[in-house]
Coordinates of C-alpha atoms and ligand atoms in Angstrom, one line a residue:
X1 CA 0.0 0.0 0.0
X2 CA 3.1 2.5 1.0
X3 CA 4.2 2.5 -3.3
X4 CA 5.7 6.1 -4.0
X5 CA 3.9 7.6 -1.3
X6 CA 5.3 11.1 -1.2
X7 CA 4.1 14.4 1.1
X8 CA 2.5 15.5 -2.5
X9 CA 0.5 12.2 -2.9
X10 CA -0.2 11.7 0.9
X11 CA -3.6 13.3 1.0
X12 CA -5.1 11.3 -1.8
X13 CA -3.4 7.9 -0.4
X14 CA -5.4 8.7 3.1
X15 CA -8.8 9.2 1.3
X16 CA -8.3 5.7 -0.6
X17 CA -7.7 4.7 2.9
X18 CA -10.4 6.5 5.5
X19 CA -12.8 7.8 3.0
X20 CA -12.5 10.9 2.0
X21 CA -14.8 12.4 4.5
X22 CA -12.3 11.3 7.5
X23 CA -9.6 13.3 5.8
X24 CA -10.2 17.2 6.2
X25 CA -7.7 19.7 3.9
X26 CA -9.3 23.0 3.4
X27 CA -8.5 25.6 5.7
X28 CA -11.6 26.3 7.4
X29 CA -12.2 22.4 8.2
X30 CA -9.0 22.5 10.2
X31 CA -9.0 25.9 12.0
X32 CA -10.6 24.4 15.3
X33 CA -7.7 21.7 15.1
X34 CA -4.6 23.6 14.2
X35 CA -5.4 26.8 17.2
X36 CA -5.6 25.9 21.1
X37 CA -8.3 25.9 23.3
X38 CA -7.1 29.5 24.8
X39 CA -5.9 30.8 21.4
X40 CA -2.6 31.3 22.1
X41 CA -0.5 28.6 20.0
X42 CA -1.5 28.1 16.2
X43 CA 0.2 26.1 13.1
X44 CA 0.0 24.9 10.1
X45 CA -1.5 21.0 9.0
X46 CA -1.0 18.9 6.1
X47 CA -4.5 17.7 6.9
X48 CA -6.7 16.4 9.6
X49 CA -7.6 12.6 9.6
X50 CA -10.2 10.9 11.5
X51 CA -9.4 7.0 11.3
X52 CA -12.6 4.7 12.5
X53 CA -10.4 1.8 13.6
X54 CA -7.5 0.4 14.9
X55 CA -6.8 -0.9 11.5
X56 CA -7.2 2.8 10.2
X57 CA -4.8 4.1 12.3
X58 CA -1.9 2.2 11.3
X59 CA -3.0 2.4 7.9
X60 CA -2.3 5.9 8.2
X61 CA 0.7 5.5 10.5
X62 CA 2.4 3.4 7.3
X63 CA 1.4 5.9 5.0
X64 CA 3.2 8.7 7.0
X65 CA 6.1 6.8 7.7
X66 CA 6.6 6.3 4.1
X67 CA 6.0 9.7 3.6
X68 CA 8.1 11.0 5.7
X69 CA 4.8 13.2 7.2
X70 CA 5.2 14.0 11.0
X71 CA 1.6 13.1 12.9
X72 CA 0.4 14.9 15.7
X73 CA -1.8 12.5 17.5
X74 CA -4.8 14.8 19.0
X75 CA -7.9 14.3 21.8
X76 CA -9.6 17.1 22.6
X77 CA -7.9 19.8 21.8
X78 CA -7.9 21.2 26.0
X79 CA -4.1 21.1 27.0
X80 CA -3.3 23.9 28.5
X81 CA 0.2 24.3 27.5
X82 CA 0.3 23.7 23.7
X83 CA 0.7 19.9 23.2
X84 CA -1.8 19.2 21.1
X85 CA -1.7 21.5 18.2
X86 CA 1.1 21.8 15.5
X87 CA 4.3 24.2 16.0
X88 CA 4.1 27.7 13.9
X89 CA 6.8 26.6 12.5
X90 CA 8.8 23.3 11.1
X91 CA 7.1 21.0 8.7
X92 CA 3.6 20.9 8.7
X93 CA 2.4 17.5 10.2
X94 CA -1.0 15.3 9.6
X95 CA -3.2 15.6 12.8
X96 CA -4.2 12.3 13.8
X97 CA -7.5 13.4 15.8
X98 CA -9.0 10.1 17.7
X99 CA -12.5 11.6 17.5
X100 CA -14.6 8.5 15.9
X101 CA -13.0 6.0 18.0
X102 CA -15.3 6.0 20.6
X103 CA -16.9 2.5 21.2
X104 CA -16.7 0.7 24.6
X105 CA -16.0 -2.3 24.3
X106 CA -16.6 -4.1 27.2
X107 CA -17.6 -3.3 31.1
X108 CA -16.7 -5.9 33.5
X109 CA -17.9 -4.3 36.9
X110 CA -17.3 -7.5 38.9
X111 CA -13.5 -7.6 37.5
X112 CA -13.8 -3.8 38.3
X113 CA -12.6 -2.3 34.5
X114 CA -13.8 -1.8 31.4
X115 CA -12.2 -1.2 27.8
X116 CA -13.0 1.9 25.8
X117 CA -11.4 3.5 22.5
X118 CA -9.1 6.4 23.1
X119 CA -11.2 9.2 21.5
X120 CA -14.2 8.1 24.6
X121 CA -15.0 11.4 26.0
X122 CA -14.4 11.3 29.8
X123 CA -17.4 12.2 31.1
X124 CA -19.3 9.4 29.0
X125 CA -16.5 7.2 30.7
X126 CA -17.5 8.2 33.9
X127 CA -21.2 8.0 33.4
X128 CA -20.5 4.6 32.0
X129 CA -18.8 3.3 34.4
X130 CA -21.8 5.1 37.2
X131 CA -24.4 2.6 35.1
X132 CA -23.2 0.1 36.1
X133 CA -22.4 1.2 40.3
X134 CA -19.1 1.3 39.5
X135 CA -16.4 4.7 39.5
X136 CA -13.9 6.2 37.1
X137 CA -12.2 8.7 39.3
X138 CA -10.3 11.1 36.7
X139 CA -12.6 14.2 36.8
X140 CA -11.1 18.0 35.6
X141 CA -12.9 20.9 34.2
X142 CA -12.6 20.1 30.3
X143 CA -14.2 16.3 31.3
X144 CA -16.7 16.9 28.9
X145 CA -14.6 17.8 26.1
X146 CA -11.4 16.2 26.5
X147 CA -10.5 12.3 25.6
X148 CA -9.8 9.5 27.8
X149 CA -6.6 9.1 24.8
X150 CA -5.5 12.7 26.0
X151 CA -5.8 12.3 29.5
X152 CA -3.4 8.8 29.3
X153 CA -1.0 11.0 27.2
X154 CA -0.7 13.5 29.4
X155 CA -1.3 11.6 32.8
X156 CA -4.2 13.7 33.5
X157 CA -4.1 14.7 37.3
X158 CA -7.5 16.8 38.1
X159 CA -9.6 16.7 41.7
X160 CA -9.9 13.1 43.2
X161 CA -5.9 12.2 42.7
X162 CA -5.9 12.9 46.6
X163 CA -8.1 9.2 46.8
X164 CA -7.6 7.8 43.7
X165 CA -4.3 9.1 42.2
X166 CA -3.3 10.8 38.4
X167 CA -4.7 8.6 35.3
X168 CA -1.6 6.5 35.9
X169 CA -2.5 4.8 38.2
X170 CA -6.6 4.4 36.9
X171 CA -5.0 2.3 33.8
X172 CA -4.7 -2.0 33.9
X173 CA -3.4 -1.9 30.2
X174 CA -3.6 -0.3 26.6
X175 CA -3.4 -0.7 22.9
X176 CA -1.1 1.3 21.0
X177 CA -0.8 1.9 17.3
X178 CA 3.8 1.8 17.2
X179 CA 5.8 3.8 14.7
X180 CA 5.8 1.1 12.3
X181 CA 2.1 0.8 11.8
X182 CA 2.4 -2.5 14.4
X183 CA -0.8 -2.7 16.8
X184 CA 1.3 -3.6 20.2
X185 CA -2.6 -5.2 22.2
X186 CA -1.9 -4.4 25.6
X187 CA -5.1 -4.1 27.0
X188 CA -5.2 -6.8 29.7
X189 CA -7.4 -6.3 32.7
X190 CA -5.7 -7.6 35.4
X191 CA -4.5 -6.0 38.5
X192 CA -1.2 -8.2 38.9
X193 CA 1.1 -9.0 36.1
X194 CA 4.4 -9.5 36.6
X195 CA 6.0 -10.8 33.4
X196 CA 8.4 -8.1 32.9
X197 CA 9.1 -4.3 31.9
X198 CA 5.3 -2.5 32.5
X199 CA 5.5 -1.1 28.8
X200 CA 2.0 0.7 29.2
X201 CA 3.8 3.4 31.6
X202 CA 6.1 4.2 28.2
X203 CA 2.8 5.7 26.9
X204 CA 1.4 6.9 29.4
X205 CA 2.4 10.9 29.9
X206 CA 4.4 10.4 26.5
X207 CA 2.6 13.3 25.1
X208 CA 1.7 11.1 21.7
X209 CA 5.8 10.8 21.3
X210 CA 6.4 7.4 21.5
X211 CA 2.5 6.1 19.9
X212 CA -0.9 6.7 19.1
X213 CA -2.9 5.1 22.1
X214 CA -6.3 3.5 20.0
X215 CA -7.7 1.8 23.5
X216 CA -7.2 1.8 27.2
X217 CA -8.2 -1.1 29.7
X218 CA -9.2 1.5 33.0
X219 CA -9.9 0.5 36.3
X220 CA -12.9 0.8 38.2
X221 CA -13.5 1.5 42.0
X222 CA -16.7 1.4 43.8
X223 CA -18.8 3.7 43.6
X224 CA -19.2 6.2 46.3
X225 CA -23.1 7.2 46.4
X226 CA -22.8 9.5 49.7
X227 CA -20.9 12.4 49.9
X228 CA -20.6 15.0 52.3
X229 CA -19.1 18.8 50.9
X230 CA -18.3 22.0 52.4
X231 CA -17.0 25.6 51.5
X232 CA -14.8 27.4 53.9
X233 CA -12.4 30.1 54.2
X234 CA -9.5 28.9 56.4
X235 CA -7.2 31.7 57.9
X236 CA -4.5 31.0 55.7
X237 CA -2.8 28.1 53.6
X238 CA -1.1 26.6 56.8
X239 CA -4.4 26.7 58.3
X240 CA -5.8 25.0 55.2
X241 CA -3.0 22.1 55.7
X242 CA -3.4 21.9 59.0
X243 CA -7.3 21.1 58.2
X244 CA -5.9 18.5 55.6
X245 CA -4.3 16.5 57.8
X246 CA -6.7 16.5 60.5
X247 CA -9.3 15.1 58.2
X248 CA -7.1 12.6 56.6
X249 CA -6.7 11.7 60.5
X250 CA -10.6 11.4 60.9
X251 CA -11.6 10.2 57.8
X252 CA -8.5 8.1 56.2
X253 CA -9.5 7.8 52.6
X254 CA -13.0 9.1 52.4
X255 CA -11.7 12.4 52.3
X256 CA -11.9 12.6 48.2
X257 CA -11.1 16.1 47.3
X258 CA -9.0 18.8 49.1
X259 CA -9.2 22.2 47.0
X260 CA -7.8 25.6 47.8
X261 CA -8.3 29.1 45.5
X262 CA -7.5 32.0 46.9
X263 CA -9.6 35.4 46.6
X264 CA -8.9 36.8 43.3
X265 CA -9.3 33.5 41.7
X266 CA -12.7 33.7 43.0
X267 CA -13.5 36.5 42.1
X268 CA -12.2 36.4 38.7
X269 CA -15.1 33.4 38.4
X270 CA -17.9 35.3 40.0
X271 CA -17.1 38.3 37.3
X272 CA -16.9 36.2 34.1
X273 CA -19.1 32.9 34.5
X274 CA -22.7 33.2 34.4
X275 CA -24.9 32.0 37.3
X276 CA -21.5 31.3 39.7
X277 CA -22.2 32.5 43.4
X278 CA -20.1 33.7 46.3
X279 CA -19.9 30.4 48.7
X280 CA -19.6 32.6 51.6
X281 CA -21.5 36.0 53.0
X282 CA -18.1 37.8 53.0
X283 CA -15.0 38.2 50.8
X284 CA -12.5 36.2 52.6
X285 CA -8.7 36.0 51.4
X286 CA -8.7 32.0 51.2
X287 CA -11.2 29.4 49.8
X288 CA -11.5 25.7 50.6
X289 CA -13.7 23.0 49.3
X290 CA -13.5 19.3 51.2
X291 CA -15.5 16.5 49.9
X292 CA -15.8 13.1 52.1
X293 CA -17.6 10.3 50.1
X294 CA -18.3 6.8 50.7
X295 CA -20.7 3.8 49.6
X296 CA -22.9 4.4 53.0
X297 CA -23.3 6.3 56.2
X298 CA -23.8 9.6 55.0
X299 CA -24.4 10.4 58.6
X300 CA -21.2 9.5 59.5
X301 CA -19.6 11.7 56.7
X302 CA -21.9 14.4 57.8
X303 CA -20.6 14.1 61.1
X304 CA -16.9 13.9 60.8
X305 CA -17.3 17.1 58.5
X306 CA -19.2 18.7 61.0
X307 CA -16.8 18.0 64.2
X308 CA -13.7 19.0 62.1
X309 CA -14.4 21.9 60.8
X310 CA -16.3 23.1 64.1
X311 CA -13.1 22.6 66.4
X312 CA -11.1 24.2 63.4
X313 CA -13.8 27.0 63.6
X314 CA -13.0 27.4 67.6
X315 CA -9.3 27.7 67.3
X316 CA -9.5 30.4 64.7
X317 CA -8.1 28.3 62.1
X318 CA -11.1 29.0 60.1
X319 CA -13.3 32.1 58.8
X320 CA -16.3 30.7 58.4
X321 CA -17.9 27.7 56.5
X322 CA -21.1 26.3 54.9
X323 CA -21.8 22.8 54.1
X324 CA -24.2 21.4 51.0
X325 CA -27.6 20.5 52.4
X326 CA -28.4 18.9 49.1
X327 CA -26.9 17.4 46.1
X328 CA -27.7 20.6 43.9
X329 CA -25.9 22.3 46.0
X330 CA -23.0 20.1 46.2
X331 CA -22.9 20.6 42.2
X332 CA -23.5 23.9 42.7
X333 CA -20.1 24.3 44.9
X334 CA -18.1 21.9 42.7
X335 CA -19.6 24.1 39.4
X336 CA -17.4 26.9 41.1
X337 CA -14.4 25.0 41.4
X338 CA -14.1 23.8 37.8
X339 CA -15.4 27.1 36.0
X340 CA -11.7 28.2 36.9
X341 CA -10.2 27.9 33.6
X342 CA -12.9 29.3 31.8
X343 CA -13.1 32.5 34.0
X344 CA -9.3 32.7 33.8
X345 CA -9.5 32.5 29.6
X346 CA -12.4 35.5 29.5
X347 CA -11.0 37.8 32.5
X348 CA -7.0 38.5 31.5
X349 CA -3.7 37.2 30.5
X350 CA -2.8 34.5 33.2
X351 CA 0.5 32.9 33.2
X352 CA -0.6 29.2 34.5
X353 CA 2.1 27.7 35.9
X354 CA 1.6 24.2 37.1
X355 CA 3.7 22.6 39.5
X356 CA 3.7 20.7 42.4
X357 CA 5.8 20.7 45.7
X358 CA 5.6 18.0 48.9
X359 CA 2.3 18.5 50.6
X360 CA 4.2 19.8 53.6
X361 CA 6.0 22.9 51.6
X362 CA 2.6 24.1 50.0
X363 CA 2.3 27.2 52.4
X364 CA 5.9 28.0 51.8
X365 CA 5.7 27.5 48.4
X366 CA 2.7 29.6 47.6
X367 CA 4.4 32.7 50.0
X368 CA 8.0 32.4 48.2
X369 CA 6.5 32.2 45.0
X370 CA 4.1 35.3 45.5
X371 CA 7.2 37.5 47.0
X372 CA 9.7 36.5 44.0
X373 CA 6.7 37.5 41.5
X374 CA 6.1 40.7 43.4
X375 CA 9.9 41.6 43.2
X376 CA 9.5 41.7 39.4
X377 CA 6.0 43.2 39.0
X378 CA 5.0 44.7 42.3
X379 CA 1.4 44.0 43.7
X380 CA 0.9 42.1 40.1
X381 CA -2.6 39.8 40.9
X382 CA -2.4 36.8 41.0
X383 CA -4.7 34.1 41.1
X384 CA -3.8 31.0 43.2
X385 CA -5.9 27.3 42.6
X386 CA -4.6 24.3 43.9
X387 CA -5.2 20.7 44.3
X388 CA -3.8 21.1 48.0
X389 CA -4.8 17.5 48.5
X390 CA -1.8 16.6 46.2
X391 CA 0.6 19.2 46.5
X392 CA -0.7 20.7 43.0
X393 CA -0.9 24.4 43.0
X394 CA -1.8 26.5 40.0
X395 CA 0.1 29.6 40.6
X396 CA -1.4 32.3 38.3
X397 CA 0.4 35.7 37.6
X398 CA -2.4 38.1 36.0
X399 CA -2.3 40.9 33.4
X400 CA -5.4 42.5 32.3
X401 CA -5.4 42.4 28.4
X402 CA -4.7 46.2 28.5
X403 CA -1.5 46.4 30.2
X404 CA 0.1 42.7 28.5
X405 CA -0.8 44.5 25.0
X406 CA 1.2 47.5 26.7
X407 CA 4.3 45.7 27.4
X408 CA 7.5 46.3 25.0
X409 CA 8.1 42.5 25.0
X410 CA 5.6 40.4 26.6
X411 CA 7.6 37.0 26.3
X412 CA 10.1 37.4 27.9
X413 CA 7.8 38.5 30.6
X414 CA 6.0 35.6 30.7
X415 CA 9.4 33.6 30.7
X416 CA 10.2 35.3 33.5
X417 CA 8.0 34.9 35.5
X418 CA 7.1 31.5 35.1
X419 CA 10.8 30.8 35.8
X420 CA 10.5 32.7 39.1
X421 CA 7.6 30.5 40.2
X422 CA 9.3 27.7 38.9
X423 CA 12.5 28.0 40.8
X424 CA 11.0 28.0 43.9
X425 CA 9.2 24.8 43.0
X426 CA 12.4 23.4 42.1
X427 CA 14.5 24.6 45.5
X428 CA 11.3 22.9 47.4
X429 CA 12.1 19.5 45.1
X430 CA 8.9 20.1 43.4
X431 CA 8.2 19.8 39.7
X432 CA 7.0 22.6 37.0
X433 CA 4.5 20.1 35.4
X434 CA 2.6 18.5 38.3
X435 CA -0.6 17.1 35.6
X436 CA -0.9 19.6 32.1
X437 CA 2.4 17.8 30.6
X438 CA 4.9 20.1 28.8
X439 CA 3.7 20.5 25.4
X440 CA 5.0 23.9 24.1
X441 CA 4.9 26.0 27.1
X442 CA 7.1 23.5 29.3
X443 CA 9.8 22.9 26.6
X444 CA 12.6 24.8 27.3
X445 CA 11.9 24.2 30.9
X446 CA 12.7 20.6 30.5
X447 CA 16.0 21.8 29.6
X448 CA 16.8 23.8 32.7
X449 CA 14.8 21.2 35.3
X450 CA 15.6 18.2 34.2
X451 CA 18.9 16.5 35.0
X452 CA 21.0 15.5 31.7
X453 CA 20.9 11.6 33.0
X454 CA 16.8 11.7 32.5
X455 CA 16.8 13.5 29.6
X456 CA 19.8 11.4 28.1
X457 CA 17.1 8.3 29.0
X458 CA 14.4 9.6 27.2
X459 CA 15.7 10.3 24.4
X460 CA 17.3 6.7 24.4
X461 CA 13.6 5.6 24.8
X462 CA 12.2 8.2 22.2
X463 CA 15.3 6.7 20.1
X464 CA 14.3 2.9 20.3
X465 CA 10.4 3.1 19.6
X466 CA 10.4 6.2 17.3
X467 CA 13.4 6.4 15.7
X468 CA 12.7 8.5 12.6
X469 CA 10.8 10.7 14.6
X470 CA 7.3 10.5 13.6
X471 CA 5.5 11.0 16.2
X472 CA 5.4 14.7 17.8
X473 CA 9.0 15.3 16.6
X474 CA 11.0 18.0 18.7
X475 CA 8.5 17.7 21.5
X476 CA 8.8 16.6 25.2
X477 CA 12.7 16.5 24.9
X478 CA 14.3 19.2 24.1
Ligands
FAD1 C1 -11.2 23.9 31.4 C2 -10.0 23.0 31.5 C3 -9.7 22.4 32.8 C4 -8.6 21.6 32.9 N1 -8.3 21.0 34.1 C5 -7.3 20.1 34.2 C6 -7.1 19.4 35.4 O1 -7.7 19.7 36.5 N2 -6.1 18.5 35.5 C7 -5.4 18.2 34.4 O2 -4.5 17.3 34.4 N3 -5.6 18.8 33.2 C8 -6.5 19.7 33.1 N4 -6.7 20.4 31.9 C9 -5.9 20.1 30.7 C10 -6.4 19.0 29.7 O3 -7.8 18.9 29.8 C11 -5.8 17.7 30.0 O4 -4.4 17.8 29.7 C12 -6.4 16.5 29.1 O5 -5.8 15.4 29.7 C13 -6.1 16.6 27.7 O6 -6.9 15.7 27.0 P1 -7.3 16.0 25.4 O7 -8.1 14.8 24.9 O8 -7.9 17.3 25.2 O9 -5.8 15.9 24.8 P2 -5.2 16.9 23.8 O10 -5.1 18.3 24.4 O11 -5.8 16.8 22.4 O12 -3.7 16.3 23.7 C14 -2.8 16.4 24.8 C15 -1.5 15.7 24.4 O13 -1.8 14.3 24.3 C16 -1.4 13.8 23.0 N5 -2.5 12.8 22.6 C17 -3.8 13.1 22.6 N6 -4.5 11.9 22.3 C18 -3.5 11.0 22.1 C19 -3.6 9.6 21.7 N7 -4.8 9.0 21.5 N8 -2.4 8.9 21.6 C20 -1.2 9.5 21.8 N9 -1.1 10.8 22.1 C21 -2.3 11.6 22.3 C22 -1.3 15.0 22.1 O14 -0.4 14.9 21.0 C23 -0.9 16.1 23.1 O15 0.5 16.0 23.2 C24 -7.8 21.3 31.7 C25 -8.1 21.9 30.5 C26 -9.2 22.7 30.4 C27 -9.5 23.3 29.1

């Protein structure tokens, strides 16, 4: 099938092979592919494809190869930091976008998994899995739009990895379409398997460099029906950790989400998303929401919430709170929480920074980094949202759109100071990529964070399963 395929006769060779309508050229076809979900990184595409199959995907994986046509395996189109659209610049590759493959293919809730394709959105994961009483933890703000193939590429973090851990460790196997057009099954169900090197984790976070991930094999907890939320506005973040730990100590591993946002990231979603309330009567300089969940005894959940946050409320630790008296308000609450990154798009130029530091050096993290952004841009706002749960804190340096358009070269204030925050991540041995991957944003950073040894392995890894650099080329190592 691969005869005197060239870049010039590539396009017709992956209409013989999808159908024409799974192979999108024209320039307003592509537009919502080639730009990111905030607008901020754009390139150019040979073309769009939209394989139905397995089979399809290595079909067009062959003729690529034979080509010599980069591919830019694509989800959903919601990382934040660039991966998943084309470089300006460089040759222009064909987007492999996993959209049509989105069967399940098999639920076992007794053996606790089930099987979907990689383009499965993850919210229809999740829902699946809740038919059937059973729980796929992953949840983030974009779960509606983004794909369960995405989510393994980038080792998706989000709000339950407190109780259930990243997407890493939510996966029992995969199937991956190799740089050779080979279809390496994987997708075994089992939660023990010894039989040497666990080749699924190569893919997993890989950022589509190493293979084009056509079906995953996730696991499946029970599914907590009781849950018990509340709002409240702890003194400070070493107040907030304090809290943490006294409700891990209650409540072991029914506490399922620990999240902190200071004031102006609240208010930021109050101004710019429809129907998003205050929590709390007051403005207060720190936010927290706690869930507890379990399969039974809401009372008991009620309770523990109850006691801790009352004695926390007694030694001053804490503002005031409010607990969900129902499960609309519950969503409500939660609604607040994930309408972050759409506020943040709509209200200003926000320099998301991702990283993550030990659970202990949150409070010292969040203070360092706020006084070394401060040196440079003093009393800049900045928004603060964190898994705190995790050690995940999204540290946000803001510019209204007026005064970043005013600045004689914005870049290299945004490299910066991302690199201040970053540095203090990295004298805390944190990480600047704690769950969005590096994509674009988090390239050169690799450089300066990484230690050569690591990045000497990777690219001995990238070497060994893609070695004419197919897949993603110049990405994830520098
Ligand atoms: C509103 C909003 C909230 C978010 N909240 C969170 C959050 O809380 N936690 C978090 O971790 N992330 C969050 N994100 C980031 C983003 O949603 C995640 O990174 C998500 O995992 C990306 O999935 P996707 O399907 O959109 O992948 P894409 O953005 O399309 O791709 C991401 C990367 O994966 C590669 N890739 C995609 N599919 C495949 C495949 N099948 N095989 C091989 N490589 C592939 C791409 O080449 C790219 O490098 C958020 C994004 C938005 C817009």
């Amino acid at each position: 099938m691969n005869d005197a395929v060239t870049r010039e006769t590539l396009i017709p060779r992956l209409q013989d092979a999808l159908g024409a309508h799974a192979v999108l050229g024209d320039a307003p076809d592509i537009v919502g592919y080639t730009e990111d979900w905030r607008g901020r990184y754009r390139g150019e595409a040979l073309c769009v494809v939209l394989p139905s199959t397995t089979i399809q995907v290595s079909d067009v994986v062959r003729l690529c190869a034979a080509a010599g046509v980069p591919i830019l395996p694509q989800g959903g189109n919601t990382s934040l930091c660039g991966g998943a659209v084309p470089p300006a610049d460089g040759p222009a590759p064909v987007i492999l976008n996993l959209a049509r493959m989105r069967q399940v293919r098999q639920v076992d809730a007794a053996n606790g998994s089930m099987i979907v394709e990689a383009g499965c959105i993850l919210k229809t994961v999740q829902e699946t899995a809740a038919g059937v009483g059973r729980l796929y933890p992953v949840s983030l703000g974009a779960e509606g739009s983004c794909q369960i193939g995405g989510t393994l590429s980038t080792n998706a973090g989000g709000t339950s990895v407190l109780r259930y851990g990243n997407t890493r460790e939510n996966v029992l196997g995969l199937e991956v379409v190799l740089a050779d057009g080979t279809i390496w099954d994987g997708l075994r169900v089992l939660r023990k398997d010894n039989t040497g090197i666990d080749l699924k984790h190569l893919f997993i976070g890989a950022e589509g460099t190493l293979g084009i991930i056509t079906a995953a094999a996730l696991k499946l907890h029970p599914l907590p029906t009781q849950h018990s939320l509340a709002w409240f506005a702890p003194r400070d973040p070493a107040a907030a950790q304090q809290i943490l730990g006294r409700f891990q100590n209650a409540c072991g591993s029914r506490l399922s989400g620990f999240e902190i946002m200071n004031r102006h990231q609240l208010d930021r979603v109050l101004a710019n998303v429809p129907n998003r309330r205050n929590p709390l009567a007051d403005a207060h300089a720190w936010h927290v929401l706690v869930e507890l969940s379990d399969t039974r005894d809401a009372d008991g959940l009620e309770a523990v919430l109850t006691q801790t946050l009352g004695e926390a409320i007694e030694q001053g630790l804490i503002e005031d709170a409010v607990i969900a008296a129902n499960d609309t308000q519950r969503a409500d609450l939660w609604e607040v929480r994930h309408s972050v990154s759409e506020a943040n798009k709509k209200a200003a130029v926000g320099l998301t920074t991702d990283c993550a530091v030990p659970v202990s050096s949150v409070p010292e993290f969040i203070d360092a980094a706020t006084r070394a952004v401060h040196a440079v841009v003093p009393g800049l706002d900045i928004a603060i949202v964190g898994h705190m749960g995790d050690g995940n804190v999204h540290f946000i340096p803001m510019f209204s759109f007026a005064a970043w358009a005013a600045l004689p070269d914005s870049g290299s204030m945004g490299d910066i100071l991302r690199a201040c925050v970053n540095d203090v991540a990295a004298r805390l041995s944190g990480t600047f990529s704690a769950e969005h991957g590096v994509g674009q944003t988090g390239l050169p950073l690799m450089q300066r964070y990484k230690s050569r040894a690591e990045l000497a392995l990777m690219r001995t890894v990238k070497a060994a399963l893609d070695p004419n650099q197919l897949f993603n080329p110049g990405r994830l190592v520098p």
